[in-house]
PDB file of C-alpha atoms in Angstrom:
ATOM      1  CA  MET A1191       7.421  45.601 -53.694  1.00 83.00           C
ATOM      2  CA  ALA A1192      11.232  45.746 -53.654  1.00 84.00           C
ATOM      3  CA  ARG A1193      11.090  49.375 -54.794  1.00 90.00           C
ATOM      4  CA  VAL A1194       8.786  50.232 -51.894  1.00 93.00           C
ATOM      5  CA  VAL A1195      11.076  48.484 -49.392  1.00 94.00           C
ATOM      6  CA  ARG A1196      14.118  50.217 -50.906  1.00 95.00           C
ATOM      7  CA  GLY A1197      12.330  53.565 -50.672  1.00 95.00           C
ATOM      8  CA  LEU A1198      11.314  52.970 -47.056  1.00 97.00           C
ATOM      9  CA  SER A1199      14.840  51.877 -46.183  1.00 97.00           C
ATOM     10  CA  LEU A1200      16.198  55.102 -47.673  1.00 97.00           C
ATOM     11  CA  VAL A1201      13.610  57.296 -45.962  1.00 97.00           C
ATOM     12  CA  PHE A1202      13.988  55.777 -42.492  1.00 98.00           C
ATOM     13  CA  SER A1203      17.784  55.552 -42.608  1.00 98.00           C
ATOM     14  CA  GLY A1204      18.032  59.085 -44.023  1.00 98.00           C
ATOM     15  CA  VAL A1205      15.720  60.616 -41.441  1.00 98.00           C
ATOM     16  CA  PHE A1206      17.546  58.749 -38.681  1.00 98.00           C
ATOM     17  CA  ALA A1207      20.993  59.855 -39.912  1.00 98.00           C
ATOM     18  CA  GLY A1208      19.780  63.444 -40.237  1.00 98.00           C
ATOM     19  CA  PHE A1209      18.348  63.323 -36.734  1.00 97.00           C
ATOM     20  CA  LEU A1210      21.693  62.106 -35.365  1.00 98.00           C
ATOM     21  CA  VAL A1211      23.549  64.892 -37.168  1.00 98.00           C
ATOM     22  CA  CYS A1212      21.199  67.486 -35.627  1.00 97.00           C
ATOM     23  CA  VAL A1213      21.757  66.044 -32.145  1.00 97.00           C
ATOM     24  CA  ALA A1214      25.523  66.051 -32.744  1.00 98.00           C
ATOM     25  CA  VAL A1215      25.414  69.739 -33.677  1.00 98.00           C
ATOM     26  CA  LEU A1216      23.342  70.545 -30.582  1.00 97.00           C
ATOM     27  CA  GLU A1217      25.621  68.511 -28.338  1.00 97.00           C
ATOM     28  CA  ASN A1218      28.710  70.188 -29.778  1.00 97.00           C
ATOM     29  CA  SER A1219      27.122  73.584 -29.095  1.00 97.00           C
ATOM     30  CA  LEU A1220      26.570  72.573 -25.466  1.00 96.00           C
ATOM     31  CA  ARG A1221      30.288  72.006 -24.901  1.00 95.00           C
ATOM     32  CA  GLY A1222      30.715  75.735 -24.275  1.00 95.00           C
ATOM     33  CA  PHE A1223      28.240  75.756 -21.386  1.00 97.00           C
ATOM     34  CA  GLY A1224      28.405  74.665 -17.780  1.00 97.00           C
ATOM     35  CA  ALA A1225      26.886  71.730 -15.933  1.00 97.00           C
ATOM     36  CA  SER A1226      23.470  73.269 -15.209  1.00 97.00           C
ATOM     37  CA  VAL A1227      22.807  74.337 -18.805  1.00 98.00           C
ATOM     38  CA  TYR A1228      24.032  70.987 -20.151  1.00 98.00           C
ATOM     39  CA  THR A1229      21.828  69.099 -17.696  1.00 98.00           C
ATOM     40  CA  GLN A1230      18.751  71.183 -18.472  1.00 97.00           C
ATOM     41  CA  VAL A1231      19.124  70.725 -22.222  1.00 97.00           C
ATOM     42  CA  ARG A1232      19.761  66.981 -21.821  1.00 97.00           C
ATOM     43  CA  LEU A1233      16.581  66.647 -19.765  1.00 97.00           C
ATOM     44  CA  VAL A1234      14.653  68.389 -22.547  1.00 96.00           C
ATOM     45  CA  GLU A1235      16.295  66.124 -25.173  1.00 95.00           C
ATOM     46  CA  LEU A1236      15.431  63.020 -23.165  1.00 94.00           C
ATOM     47  CA  ASP A1237      11.748  63.976 -23.078  1.00 93.00           C
ATOM     48  CA  SER A1238      11.043  62.772 -26.640  1.00 91.00           C
ATOM     49  CA  LEU A1239      14.169  62.210 -28.710  1.00 93.00           C
ATOM     50  CA  ASP A1240      14.544  58.555 -27.687  1.00 90.00           C
ATOM     51  CA  ARG A1241      11.105  57.893 -29.176  1.00 93.00           C
ATOM     52  CA  LEU A1242      12.077  59.597 -32.432  1.00 94.00           C
ATOM     53  CA  ALA A1243      15.218  57.478 -32.583  1.00 94.00           C
ATOM     54  CA  SER A1244      13.195  54.295 -32.065  1.00 94.00           C
ATOM     55  CA  VAL A1245      10.550  55.067 -34.686  1.00 96.00           C
ATOM     56  CA  THR A1246      13.235  55.742 -37.292  1.00 97.00           C
ATOM     57  CA  LEU A1247      16.083  53.327 -36.444  1.00 97.00           C
ATOM     58  CA  ILE A1248      14.017  50.171 -35.966  1.00 97.00           C
ATOM     59  CA  PRO A1249      12.153  50.505 -39.294  1.00 98.00           C
ATOM     60  CA  ALA A1250      15.458  51.436 -40.987  1.00 98.00           C
ATOM     61  CA  ILE A1251      17.020  48.192 -39.767  1.00 98.00           C
ATOM     62  CA  VAL A1252      13.988  46.044 -40.633  1.00 97.00           C
ATOM     63  CA  THR A1253      13.524  47.427 -44.151  1.00 97.00           C
ATOM     64  CA  THR A1254      17.263  47.262 -44.859  1.00 97.00           C
ATOM     65  CA  VAL A1255      17.411  43.613 -43.721  1.00 97.00           C
ATOM     66  CA  VAL A1256      14.467  42.789 -46.002  1.00 96.00           C
ATOM     67  CA  LEU A1257      16.198  44.637 -48.830  1.00 95.00           C
ATOM     68  CA  ALA A1258      19.396  42.641 -48.193  1.00 95.00           C
ATOM     69  CA  ILE A1259      17.436  39.382 -48.393  1.00 94.00           C
ATOM     70  CA  TRP A1260      15.958  40.384 -51.752  1.00 92.00           C
ATOM     71  CA  ALA A1261      19.120  41.932 -53.212  1.00 90.00           C
ATOM     72  CA  ARG A1262      21.498  40.038 -55.471  1.00 88.00           C
ATOM     73  CA  GLY A1263      25.188  40.242 -56.362  1.00 87.00           C
ATOM     74  CA  ASN A1264      27.144  43.371 -55.523  1.00 87.00           C
ATOM     75  CA  ASP A1265      23.936  45.134 -54.482  1.00 90.00           C
ATOM     76  CA  ARG A1266      23.502  42.554 -51.713  1.00 93.00           C
ATOM     77  CA  ARG A1267      27.023  43.198 -50.404  1.00 95.00           C
ATOM     78  CA  VAL A1268      26.455  46.947 -50.297  1.00 96.00           C
ATOM     79  CA  VAL A1269      23.080  46.567 -48.575  1.00 96.00           C
ATOM     80  CA  LEU A1270      24.570  44.068 -46.099  1.00 97.00           C
ATOM     81  CA  ALA A1271      27.258  46.638 -45.294  1.00 97.00           C
ATOM     82  CA  ALA A1272      24.454  49.104 -44.537  1.00 98.00           C
ATOM     83  CA  VAL A1273      22.810  46.494 -42.276  1.00 98.00           C
ATOM     84  CA  VAL A1274      26.082  45.960 -40.395  1.00 98.00           C
ATOM     85  CA  LEU A1275      26.497  49.717 -39.932  1.00 98.00           C
ATOM     86  CA  LEU A1276      22.931  50.067 -38.642  1.00 98.00           C
ATOM     87  CA  VAL A1277      23.577  47.212 -36.211  1.00 98.00           C
ATOM     88  CA  VAL A1278      26.688  49.091 -35.008  1.00 98.00           C
ATOM     89  CA  VAL A1279      24.404  52.066 -34.359  1.00 98.00           C
ATOM     90  CA  PHE A1280      21.924  49.869 -32.490  1.00 98.00           C
ATOM     91  CA  VAL A1281      24.571  48.142 -30.352  1.00 98.00           C
ATOM     92  CA  THR A1282      26.341  51.419 -29.521  1.00 98.00           C
ATOM     93  CA  THR A1283      23.013  52.930 -28.541  1.00 97.00           C
ATOM     94  CA  LEU A1284      22.081  49.986 -26.311  1.00 97.00           C
ATOM     95  CA  ALA A1285      25.504  49.570 -24.731  1.00 98.00           C
ATOM     96  CA  ILE A1286      26.469  53.191 -24.108  1.00 98.00           C
ATOM     97  CA  ASN A1287      23.952  55.892 -24.963  1.00 97.00           C
ATOM     98  CA  LEU A1288      20.770  54.451 -23.443  1.00 97.00           C
ATOM     99  CA  PRO A1289      22.322  53.592 -20.050  1.00 98.00           C
ATOM    100  CA  ILE A1290      23.710  57.128 -19.833  1.00 98.00           C
ATOM    101  CA  ASN A1291      20.342  58.547 -20.909  1.00 97.00           C
ATOM    102  CA  SER A1292      18.670  56.543 -18.163  1.00 96.00           C
ATOM    103  CA  ASP A1293      21.107  57.850 -15.544  1.00 97.00           C
ATOM    104  CA  GLN A1294      20.731  61.422 -16.766  1.00 97.00           C
ATOM    105  CA  THR A1295      16.966  61.437 -16.264  1.00 96.00           C
ATOM    106  CA  ALA A1296      17.672  61.533 -12.523  1.00 97.00           C
ATOM    107  CA  TRP A1297      20.131  64.443 -12.749  1.00 97.00           C
ATOM    108  CA  SER A1298      19.246  67.720 -11.062  1.00 97.00           C
ATOM    109  CA  VAL A1299      19.695  70.988 -12.947  1.00 97.00           C
ATOM    110  CA  GLN A1300      20.567  72.704  -9.656  1.00 97.00           C
ATOM    111  CA  ASN A1301      23.040  70.016  -8.598  1.00 97.00           C
ATOM    112  CA  PRO A1302      24.500  68.009 -11.517  1.00 97.00           C
ATOM    113  CA  PRO A1303      26.883  65.166 -10.608  1.00 97.00           C
ATOM    114  CA  ALA A1304      30.547  66.033 -10.152  1.00 97.00           C
ATOM    115  CA  ASP A1305      31.561  63.803 -13.107  1.00 98.00           C
ATOM    116  CA  TRP A1306      28.994  65.334 -15.492  1.00 98.00           C
ATOM    117  CA  ALA A1307      31.658  66.374 -18.052  1.00 98.00           C
ATOM    118  CA  ALA A1308      33.180  62.883 -18.199  1.00 98.00           C
ATOM    119  CA  VAL A1309      29.707  61.375 -18.684  1.00 98.00           C
ATOM    120  CA  ARG A1310      28.937  63.974 -21.373  1.00 98.00           C
ATOM    121  CA  ASP A1311      32.195  63.174 -23.176  1.00 98.00           C
ATOM    122  CA  ARG A1312      31.520  59.429 -23.116  1.00 98.00           C
ATOM    123  CA  TRP A1313      27.966  59.938 -24.426  1.00 98.00           C
ATOM    124  CA  GLN A1314      29.136  62.328 -27.145  1.00 98.00           C
ATOM    125  CA  LEU A1315      31.917  60.000 -28.315  1.00 98.00           C
ATOM    126  CA  ALA A1316      29.458  57.105 -28.606  1.00 98.00           C
ATOM    127  CA  HIS A1317      27.048  59.433 -30.390  1.00 98.00           C
ATOM    128  CA  LEU A1318      29.768  60.445 -32.847  1.00 98.00           C
ATOM    129  CA  ILE A1319      30.450  56.766 -33.611  1.00 98.00           C
ATOM    130  CA  ARG A1320      26.795  56.001 -34.227  1.00 98.00           C
ATOM    131  CA  THR A1321      26.308  59.163 -36.286  1.00 98.00           C
ATOM    132  CA  ALA A1322      29.220  58.233 -38.554  1.00 98.00           C
ATOM    133  CA  ALA A1323      27.897  54.672 -38.894  1.00 98.00           C
ATOM    134  CA  ALA A1324      24.373  55.910 -39.701  1.00 98.00           C
ATOM    135  CA  LEU A1325      25.683  58.339 -42.334  1.00 98.00           C
ATOM    136  CA  LEU A1326      27.812  55.604 -43.923  1.00 98.00           C
ATOM    137  CA  ALA A1327      24.807  53.239 -43.952  1.00 98.00           C
ATOM    138  CA  PHE A1328      22.649  55.888 -45.611  1.00 98.00           C
ATOM    139  CA  GLY A1329      25.406  56.570 -48.141  1.00 98.00           C
ATOM    140  CA  ALA A1330      25.699  52.858 -48.904  1.00 97.00           C
ATOM    141  CA  LEU A1331      21.948  52.645 -49.487  1.00 97.00           C
ATOM    142  CA  ILE A1332      22.059  55.653 -51.794  1.00 96.00           C
ATOM    143  CA  GLY A1333      24.954  54.082 -53.695  1.00 94.00           C
ATOM    144  CA  SER A1334      23.092  50.795 -53.931  1.00 93.00           C
ATOM    145  CA  THR A1335      20.013  52.538 -55.272  1.00 92.00           C
ATOM    146  CA  LEU A1336      21.967  54.485 -57.885  1.00 91.00           C
ATOM    147  CA  SER A1337      23.832  51.424 -59.125  1.00 85.00           C
ATOM    148  CA  THR A1338      20.802  49.127 -59.348  1.00 74.00           C
ATOM    149  CA  ARG A1339      19.556  48.351 -62.820  1.00 61.00           C
ATOM    150  CA  GLN A1340      16.159  49.931 -63.296  1.00 57.00           C
ATOM    151  CA  PRO A1341      13.443  48.482 -65.577  1.00 57.00           C
ATOM    152  CA  PHE A1342      11.938  50.728 -68.233  1.00 56.00           C
ATOM    153  CA  ARG A1343       9.767  50.373 -71.323  1.00 58.00           C
ATOM    154  CA  ASP A1344      11.466  50.344 -74.697  1.00 61.00           C
ATOM    155  CA  PRO A1345       9.809  53.196 -76.659  1.00 66.00           C
ATOM    156  CA  GLU A1346      10.000  51.236 -79.916  1.00 72.00           C
ATOM    157  CA  ASN A1347       8.201  48.065 -78.854  1.00 69.00           C
ATOM    158  CA  GLY A1348       6.825  48.827 -75.379  1.00 65.00           C
ATOM    159  CA  ARG A1349       8.540  45.798 -73.829  1.00 69.00           C
ATOM    160  CA  ARG A1350      10.066  45.983 -70.392  1.00 62.00           C
ATOM    161  CA  VAL A1351      13.857  45.943 -70.465  1.00 59.00           C
ATOM    162  CA  LEU A1352      16.640  46.655 -68.023  1.00 56.00           C
ATOM    163  CA  LYS A1353      18.340  49.979 -68.326  1.00 53.00           C
ATOM    164  CA  GLU A1354      22.102  50.061 -67.745  1.00 47.00           C
ATOM    165  CA  PRO A1355      23.193  52.219 -64.785  1.00 48.00           C
ATOM    166  CA  SER A1356      24.954  54.606 -67.212  1.00 47.00           C
ATOM    167  CA  GLY A1357      21.641  55.202 -68.968  1.00 45.00           C
ATOM    168  CA  ARG A1358      22.442  53.215 -72.147  1.00 41.00           C
TER     169      ARG A1358
END
């Protein structure tokens, strides 16, 4: 069961981190355009991307917390670091990105607010923070997975033994 939870934690955190990187690339591309184009693209983003974030971030947090509960030793510390980073993502999203998203749903493509660039910059900075945290969490989970001792069957006697991380 722990292998399944570890796998799910990796999948959800990896998909979520990849999603954030894609949004960061799109948002960076938008910096060269004016208020109307930025507003129109944001309205399209806001149509469904919040749902994608929810269906990947929430399971990533839940499975990583479960993994942290089951983990032992150094593995637990690494997985707990991933949990903390995912919580940073969650808090940043709730405190900064979602309120801005909510405000932006009322923006008009024909008449964006005068402070649209300042709002964009604040959203993008918060997004950069959560993207970095999500990537670090995913990296920590990968590192944890690679350093965990894996059981295997001894070819000589068929008994289950632990394989050293170096493969010895």
